[in-house]
Coordinates of C-alpha atoms in Angstrom, one line a residue:
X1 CA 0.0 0.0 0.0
X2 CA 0.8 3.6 -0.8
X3 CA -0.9 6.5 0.8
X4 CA -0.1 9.8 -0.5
X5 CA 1.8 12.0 1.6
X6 CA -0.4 15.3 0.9
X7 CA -3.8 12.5 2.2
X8 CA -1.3 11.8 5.0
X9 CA -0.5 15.5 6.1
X10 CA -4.0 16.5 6.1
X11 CA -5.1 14.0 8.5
X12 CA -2.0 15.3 10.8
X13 CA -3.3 18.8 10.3
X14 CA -6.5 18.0 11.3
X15 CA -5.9 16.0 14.5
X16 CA -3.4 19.0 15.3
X17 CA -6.5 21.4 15.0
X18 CA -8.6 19.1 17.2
X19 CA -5.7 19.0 19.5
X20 CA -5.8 22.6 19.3
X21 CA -9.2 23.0 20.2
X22 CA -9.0 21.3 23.8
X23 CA -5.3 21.8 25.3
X24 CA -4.4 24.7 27.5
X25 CA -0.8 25.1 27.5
X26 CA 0.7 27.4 30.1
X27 CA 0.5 31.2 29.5
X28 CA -3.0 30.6 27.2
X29 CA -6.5 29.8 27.7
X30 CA -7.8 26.6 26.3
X31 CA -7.9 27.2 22.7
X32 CA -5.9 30.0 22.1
X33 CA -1.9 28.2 22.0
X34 CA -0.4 29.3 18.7
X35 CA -0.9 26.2 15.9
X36 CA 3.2 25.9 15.7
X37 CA 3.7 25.6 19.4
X38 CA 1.2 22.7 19.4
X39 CA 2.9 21.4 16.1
X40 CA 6.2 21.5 18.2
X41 CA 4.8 19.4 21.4
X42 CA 2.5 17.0 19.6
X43 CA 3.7 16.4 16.3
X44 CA 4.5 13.1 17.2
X45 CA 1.4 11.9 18.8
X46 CA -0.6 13.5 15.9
X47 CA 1.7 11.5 13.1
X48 CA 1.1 8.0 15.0
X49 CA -2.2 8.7 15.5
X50 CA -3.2 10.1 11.9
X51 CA -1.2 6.2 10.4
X52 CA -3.0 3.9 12.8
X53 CA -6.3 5.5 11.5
X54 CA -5.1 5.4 7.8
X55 CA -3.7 2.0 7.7
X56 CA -7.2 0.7 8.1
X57 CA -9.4 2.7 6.2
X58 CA -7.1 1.8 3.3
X59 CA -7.0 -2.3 4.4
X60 CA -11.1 -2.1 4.8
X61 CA -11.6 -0.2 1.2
X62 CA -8.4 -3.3 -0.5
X63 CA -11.1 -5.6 0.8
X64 CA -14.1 -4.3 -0.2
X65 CA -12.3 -3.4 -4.1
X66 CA -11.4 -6.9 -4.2
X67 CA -14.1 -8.8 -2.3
X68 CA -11.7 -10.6 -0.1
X69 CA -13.0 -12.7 2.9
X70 CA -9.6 -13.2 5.9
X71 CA -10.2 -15.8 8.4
X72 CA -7.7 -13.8 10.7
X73 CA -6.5 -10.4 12.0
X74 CA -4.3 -8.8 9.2
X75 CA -0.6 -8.9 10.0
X76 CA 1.2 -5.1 9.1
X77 CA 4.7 -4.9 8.1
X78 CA 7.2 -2.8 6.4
X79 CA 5.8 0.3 6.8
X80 CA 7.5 3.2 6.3
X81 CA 6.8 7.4 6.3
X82 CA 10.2 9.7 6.4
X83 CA 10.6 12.5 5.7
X84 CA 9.4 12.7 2.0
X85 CA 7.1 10.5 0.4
X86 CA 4.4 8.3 0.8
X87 CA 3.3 6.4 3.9
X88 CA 4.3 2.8 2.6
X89 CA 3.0 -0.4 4.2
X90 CA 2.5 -4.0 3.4
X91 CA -0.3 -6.1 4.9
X92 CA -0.5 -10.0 4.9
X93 CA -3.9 -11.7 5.1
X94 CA -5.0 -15.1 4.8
X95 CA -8.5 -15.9 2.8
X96 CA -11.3 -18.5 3.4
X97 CA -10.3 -21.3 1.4
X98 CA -12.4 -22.5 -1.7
X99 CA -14.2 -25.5 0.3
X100 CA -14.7 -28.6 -1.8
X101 CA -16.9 -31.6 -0.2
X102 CA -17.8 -34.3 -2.9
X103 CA -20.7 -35.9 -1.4
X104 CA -22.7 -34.9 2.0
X105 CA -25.7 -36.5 1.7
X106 CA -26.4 -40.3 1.6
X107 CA -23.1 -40.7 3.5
X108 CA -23.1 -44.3 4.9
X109 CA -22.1 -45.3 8.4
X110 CA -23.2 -47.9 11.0
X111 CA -24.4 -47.6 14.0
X112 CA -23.9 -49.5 16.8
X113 CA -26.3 -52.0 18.9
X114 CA -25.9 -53.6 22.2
X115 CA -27.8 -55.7 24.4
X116 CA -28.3 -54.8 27.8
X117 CA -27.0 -57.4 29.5
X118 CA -27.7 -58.5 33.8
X119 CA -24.1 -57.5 34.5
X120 CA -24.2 -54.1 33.0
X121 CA -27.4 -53.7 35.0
X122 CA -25.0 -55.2 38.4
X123 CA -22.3 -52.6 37.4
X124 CA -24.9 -49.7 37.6
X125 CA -26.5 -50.8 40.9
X126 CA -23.2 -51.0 42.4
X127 CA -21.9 -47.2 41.2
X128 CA -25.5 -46.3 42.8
X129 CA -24.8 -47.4 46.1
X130 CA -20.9 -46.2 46.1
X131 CA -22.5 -42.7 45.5
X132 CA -25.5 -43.4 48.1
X133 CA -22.4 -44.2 50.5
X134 CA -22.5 -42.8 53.9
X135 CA -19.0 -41.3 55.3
X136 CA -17.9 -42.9 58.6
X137 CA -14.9 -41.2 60.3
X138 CA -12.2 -43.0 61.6
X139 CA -9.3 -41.8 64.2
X140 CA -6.7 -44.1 63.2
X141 CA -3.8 -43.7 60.3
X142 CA -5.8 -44.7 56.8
X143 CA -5.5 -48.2 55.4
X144 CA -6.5 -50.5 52.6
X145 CA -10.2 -50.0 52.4
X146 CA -9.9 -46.5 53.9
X147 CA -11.2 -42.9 52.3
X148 CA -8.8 -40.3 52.4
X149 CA -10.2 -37.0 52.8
X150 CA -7.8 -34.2 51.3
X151 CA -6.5 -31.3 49.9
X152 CA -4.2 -31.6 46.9
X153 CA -2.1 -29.4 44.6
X154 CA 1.2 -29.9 42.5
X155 CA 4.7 -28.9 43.4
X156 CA 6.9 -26.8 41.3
X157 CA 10.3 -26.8 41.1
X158 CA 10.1 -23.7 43.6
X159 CA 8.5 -26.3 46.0
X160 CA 5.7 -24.0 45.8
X161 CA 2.1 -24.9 45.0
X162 CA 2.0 -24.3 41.2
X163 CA -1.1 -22.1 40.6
X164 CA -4.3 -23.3 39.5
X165 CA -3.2 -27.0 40.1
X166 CA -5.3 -27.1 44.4
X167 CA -8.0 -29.9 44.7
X168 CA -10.2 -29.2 47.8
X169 CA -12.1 -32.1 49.7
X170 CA -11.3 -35.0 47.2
X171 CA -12.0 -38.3 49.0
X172 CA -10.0 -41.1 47.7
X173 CA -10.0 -44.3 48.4
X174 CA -7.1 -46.7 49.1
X175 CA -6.9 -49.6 47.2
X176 CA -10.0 -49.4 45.0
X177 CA -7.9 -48.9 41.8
X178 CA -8.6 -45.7 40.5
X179 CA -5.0 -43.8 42.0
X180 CA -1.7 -43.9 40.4
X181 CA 0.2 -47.0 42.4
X182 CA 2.9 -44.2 43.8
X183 CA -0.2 -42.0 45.2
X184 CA -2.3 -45.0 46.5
X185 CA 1.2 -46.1 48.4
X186 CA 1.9 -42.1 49.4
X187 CA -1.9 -42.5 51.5
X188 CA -1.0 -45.4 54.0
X189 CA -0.7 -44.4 56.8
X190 CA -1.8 -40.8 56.9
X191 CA -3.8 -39.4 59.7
X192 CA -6.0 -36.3 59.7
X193 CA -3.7 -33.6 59.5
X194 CA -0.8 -34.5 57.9
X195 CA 0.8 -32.7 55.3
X196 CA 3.2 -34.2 53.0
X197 CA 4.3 -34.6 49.3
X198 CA 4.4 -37.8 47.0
X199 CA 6.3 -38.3 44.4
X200 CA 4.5 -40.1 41.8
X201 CA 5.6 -41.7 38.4
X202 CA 3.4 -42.0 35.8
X203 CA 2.8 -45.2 34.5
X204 CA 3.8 -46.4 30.6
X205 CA 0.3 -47.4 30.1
X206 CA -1.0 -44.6 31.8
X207 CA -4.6 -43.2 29.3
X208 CA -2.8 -39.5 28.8
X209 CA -0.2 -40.5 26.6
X210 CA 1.7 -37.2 27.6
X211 CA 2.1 -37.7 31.0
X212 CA 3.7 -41.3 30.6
X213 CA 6.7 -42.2 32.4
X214 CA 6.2 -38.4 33.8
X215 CA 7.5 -37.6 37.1
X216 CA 5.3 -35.5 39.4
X217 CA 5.2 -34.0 43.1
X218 CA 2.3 -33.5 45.0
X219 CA 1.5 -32.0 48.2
X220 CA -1.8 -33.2 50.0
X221 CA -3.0 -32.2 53.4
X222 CA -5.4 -34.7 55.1
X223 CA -8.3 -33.3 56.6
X224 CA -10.3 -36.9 57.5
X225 CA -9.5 -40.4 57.7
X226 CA -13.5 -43.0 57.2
X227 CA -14.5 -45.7 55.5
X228 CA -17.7 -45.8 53.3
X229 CA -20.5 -47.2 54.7
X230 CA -22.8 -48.6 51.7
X231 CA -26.7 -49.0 51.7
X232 CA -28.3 -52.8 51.8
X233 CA -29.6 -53.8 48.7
X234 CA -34.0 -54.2 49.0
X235 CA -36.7 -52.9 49.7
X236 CA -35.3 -49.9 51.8
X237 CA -32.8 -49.3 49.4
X238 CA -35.9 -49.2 46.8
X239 CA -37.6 -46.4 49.1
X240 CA -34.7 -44.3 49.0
X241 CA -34.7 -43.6 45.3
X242 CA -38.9 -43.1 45.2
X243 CA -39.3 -46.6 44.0
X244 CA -41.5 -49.6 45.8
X245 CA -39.1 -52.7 44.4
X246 CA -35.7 -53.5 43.5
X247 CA -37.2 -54.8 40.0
X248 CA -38.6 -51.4 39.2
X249 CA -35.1 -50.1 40.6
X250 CA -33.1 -52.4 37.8
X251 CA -36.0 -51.6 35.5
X252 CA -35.5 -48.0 35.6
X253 CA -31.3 -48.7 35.4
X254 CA -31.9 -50.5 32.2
X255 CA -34.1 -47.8 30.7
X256 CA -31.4 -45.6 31.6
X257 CA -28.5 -47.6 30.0
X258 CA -30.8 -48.1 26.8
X259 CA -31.0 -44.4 26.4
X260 CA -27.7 -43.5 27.2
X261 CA -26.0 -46.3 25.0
X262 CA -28.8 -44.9 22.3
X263 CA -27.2 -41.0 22.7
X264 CA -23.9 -42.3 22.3
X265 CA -24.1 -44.8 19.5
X266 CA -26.2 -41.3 17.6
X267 CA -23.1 -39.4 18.3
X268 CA -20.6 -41.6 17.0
X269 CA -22.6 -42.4 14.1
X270 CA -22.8 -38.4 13.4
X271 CA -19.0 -38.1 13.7
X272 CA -18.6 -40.7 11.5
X273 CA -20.5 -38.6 9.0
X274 CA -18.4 -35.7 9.5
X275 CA -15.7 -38.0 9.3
X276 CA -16.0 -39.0 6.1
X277 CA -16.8 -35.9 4.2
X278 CA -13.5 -34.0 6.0
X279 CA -11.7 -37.3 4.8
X280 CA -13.3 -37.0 1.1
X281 CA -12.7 -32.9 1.1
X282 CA -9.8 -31.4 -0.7
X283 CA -9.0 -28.0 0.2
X284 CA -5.9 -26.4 2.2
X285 CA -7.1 -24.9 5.7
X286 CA -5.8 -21.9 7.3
X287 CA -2.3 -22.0 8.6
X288 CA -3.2 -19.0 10.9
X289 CA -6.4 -20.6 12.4
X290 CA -4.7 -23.8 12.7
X291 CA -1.3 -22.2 14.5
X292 CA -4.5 -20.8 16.7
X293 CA -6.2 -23.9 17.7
X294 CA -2.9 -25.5 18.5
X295 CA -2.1 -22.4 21.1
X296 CA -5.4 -22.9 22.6
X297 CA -4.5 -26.7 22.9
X298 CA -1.2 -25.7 24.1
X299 CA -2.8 -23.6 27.0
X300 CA -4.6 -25.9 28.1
X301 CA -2.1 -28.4 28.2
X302 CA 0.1 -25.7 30.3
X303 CA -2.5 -25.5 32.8
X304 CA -2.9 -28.9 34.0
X305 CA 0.8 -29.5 33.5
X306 CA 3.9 -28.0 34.9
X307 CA 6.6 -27.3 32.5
X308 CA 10.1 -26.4 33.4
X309 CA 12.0 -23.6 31.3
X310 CA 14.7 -26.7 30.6
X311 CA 15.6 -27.6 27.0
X312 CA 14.5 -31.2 27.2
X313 CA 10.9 -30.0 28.9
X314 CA 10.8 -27.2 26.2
X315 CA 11.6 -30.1 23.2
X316 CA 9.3 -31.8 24.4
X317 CA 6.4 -29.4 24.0
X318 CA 7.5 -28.8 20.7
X319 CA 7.3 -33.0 20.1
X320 CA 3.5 -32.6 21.7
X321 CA 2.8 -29.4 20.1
X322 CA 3.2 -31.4 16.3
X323 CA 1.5 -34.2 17.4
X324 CA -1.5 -32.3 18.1
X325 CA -1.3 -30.2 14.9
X326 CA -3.2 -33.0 12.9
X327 CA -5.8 -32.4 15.4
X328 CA -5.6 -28.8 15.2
X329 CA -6.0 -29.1 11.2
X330 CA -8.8 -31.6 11.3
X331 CA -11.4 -29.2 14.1
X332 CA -10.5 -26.2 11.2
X333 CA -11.5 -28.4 8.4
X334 CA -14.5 -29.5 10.2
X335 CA -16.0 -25.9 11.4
X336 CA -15.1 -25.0 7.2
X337 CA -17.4 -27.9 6.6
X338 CA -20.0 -27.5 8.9
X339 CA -20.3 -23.9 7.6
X340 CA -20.6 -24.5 4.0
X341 CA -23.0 -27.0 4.3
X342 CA -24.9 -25.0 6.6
X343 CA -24.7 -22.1 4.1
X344 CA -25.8 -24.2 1.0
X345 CA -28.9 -25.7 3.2
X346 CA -29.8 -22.2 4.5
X347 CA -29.6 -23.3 8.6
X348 CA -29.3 -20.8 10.5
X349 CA -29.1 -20.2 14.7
X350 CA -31.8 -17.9 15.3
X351 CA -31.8 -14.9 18.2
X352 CA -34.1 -17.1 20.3
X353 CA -32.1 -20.3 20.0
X354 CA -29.2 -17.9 22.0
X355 CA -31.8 -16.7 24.2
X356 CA -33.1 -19.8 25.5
X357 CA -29.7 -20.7 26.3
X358 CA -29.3 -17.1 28.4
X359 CA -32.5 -18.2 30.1
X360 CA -31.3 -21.7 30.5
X361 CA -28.1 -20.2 32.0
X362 CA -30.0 -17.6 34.6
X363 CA -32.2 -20.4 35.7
X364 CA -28.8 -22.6 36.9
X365 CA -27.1 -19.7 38.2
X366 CA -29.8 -18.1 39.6
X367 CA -29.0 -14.4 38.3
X368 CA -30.9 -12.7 35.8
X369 CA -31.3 -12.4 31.9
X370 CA -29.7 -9.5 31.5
X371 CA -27.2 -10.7 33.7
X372 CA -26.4 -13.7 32.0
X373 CA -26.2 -11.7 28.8
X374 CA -23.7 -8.9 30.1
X375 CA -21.3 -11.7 31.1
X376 CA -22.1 -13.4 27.7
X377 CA -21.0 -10.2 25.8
X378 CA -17.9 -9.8 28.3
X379 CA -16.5 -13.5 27.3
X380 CA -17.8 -14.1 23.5
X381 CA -19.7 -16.7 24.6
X382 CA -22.4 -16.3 22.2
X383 CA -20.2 -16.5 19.5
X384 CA -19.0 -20.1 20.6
X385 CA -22.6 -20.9 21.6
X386 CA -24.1 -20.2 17.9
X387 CA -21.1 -22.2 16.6
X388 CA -22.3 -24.8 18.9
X389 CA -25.8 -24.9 18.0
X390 CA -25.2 -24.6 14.1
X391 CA -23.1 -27.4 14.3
X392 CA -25.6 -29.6 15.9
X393 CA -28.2 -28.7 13.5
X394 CA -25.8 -29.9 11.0
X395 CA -25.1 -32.7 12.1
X396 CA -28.6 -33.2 12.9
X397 CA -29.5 -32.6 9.0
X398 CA -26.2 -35.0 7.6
X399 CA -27.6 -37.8 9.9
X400 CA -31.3 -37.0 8.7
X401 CA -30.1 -37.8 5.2
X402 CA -27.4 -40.6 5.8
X403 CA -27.2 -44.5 4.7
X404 CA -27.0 -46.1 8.4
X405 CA -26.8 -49.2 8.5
X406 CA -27.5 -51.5 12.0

């Protein structure tokens, strides 16, 4: 880009008259400071000030001239006003690709079936009564069988609490298989009150593949030592949960399992869809959106996990970082996706789609519409909410007119 100098100078002249208009410098009223003395203080403020409102009036008007779409904020560089000449600047943007999807309807995919079996029904009944559990305290250090009662939080290599990493009030128990070996082993023996740390080691098979083999300290404070005391299966047990029999107690579990397995096995089948047609797409994504995704993965990742300024921890970031970039490519590719279809099938999130998730949101909370909405506005939420919603209408529709098999 080239902007005259003379388009330049007139902008500068004019701030300089505004600037005019409402200083006072000493020894004259407001108003009234000769223009060259102003010229001579704020020349500077006015030149920087005069560019950063040229630069984009001449970006907006390159876009509207060429009907150009970026996905991100402009990058500026290069620019350049002495003193003779133009105001000279370059300005990189990156454009919605051209999408391509070959087929979206009639897509086939299967969906699962299962048979609620007695022992799925068993497992359920069982998680009910561990969470109908009453909490018996105990005065002696904790043992096998034991619930540990207990603060927790991460130690950095400061020895200090890394922030955002404190657990209040977890109850663990010892033994039952859900802890890391090295933490179960860390709770024998605790009584209420003790503070300590526990080194713990992360397993090779361990289900976040980033955190195997991983060394990690935490710090725990014990605030009760019990045992769980669980309910009597019959008819008691029945009465409890507003039913008169343990068969309409397993009745209603089974319902339950039949619906959820029913949710699931739609969901899968609709990212199966949305599988295939990012799979059968050809069309380059964003790098800028995608280097975006992956921070936002990368922040996350942050947050729940210490990393040390070392070169090993910071190689290794950059080893998870590109692992995750096919992920990062793949949730761009899909929203691309999800948009053009809904463009070319006319769906659309309506205003009071968003509102009946405002009034959905004051009714949890407990605050009011308006409410809800100012804190909407102040975190973008709506944004990520319409994005939600469209894409469940999509999906929605690609199912509606998809080859599922059984």
């Amino acid at each position: 880009f080239e902007i005259p100098r003379e388009r330049v100078e007139d902008e500068i002249d004019g701030i300089m008259q505004g600037i005019k208009k409402e200083i006072a410098l000493p020894g004259f009223r407001k108003g009234k400071a000769p223009l060259d003395m102003i010229k001579a203080r704020f020349a500077e403020t006015a030149q920087k000030e005069a560019i950063e409102k040229l630069i984009p009036q001449a970006y907006q008007q390159a876009l509207e001239k060429e009907s150009l779409r970026p996905v991100i904020p402009a990058e500026i560089s290069n620019m350049e006003y002495g003193a003779e000449g133009p105001l000279s600047f370059e300005i990189a943007i990156e454009l919605f690709p051209e999408v391509e999807i070959k087929k979206y309807k009639g897509i086939k995919a299967r969906k699962e079936t299962k048979t609620i079996e007695t022992a799925d029904v068993d497992k359920e009944l069982e998680g009910l009564r561990q969470r109908l559990a009453q909490f018996e305290k105990l005065g002696h250090e904790a043992e096998t069988g034991n619930v540990v009662v207990m603060d927790y939080w991460r130690v950095g290599t400061d020895e200090k609490p890394v922030p955002g990493s404190q657990v209040t009030g977890y109850p663990a128990e010892i033994g039952a298989g859900a802890l890391v070996k090295d933490f179960n082993d860390g709770l024998m023996g605790v009584k209420k009150g003790d503070r300590k740390t526990i080194e713990v080691t992360y397993p090779e098979d361990f289900p976040q593949e980033e955190m195997r083999g991983q060394s990690v300290t935490f710090g725990i404070e014990v605030k009760e030592i019990g045992k769980k005391i669980l309910p009597e299966i019959g008819e008691e047990f029945a009465k409890t949960l507003g039913l008169d029999s343990m068969e309409s107690v397993r009745s209603k579990i089974e319902e339950g399992l039949v619906a959820s397995h029913e949710q699931e096995s739609i969901r899968k089948v609709k990212q199966e869809i949305l599988h295939s047609i990012v799979e059968d797409s050809r069309f380059e994504v964003p790098d800028g959106l995608v280097n975006m995704g992956l921070e936002s993965m990368m922040k996350s990742y942050k947050e729940e996990n210490e990393t040390a300024e070392d070169s090993d921890a910071q190689q290794k970031l950059g080893e998870i970082r590109e692992r995750l970039r096919p992920l990062a490519v793949n949730v761009v590719k899909e929203q691309f996706i999800i948009d053009d279809i809904a463009k070319r099938e006319k769906i659309t999130v309506g205003d009071d789609e968003i509102e009946e998730v405002l009034k959905s949101i004051a009714n949890r909370t407990g605050i009011s519409i308006d409410e809800a909405r100012r804190r909407a506005a102040e975190s973008d939420e709506v944004g990520r909410w319409r994005r939600d919603i469209l894409k469940g209408k999509v999906l929605d529709f690609l199912l509606e007119h998809a080859d599922v098999k059984k």
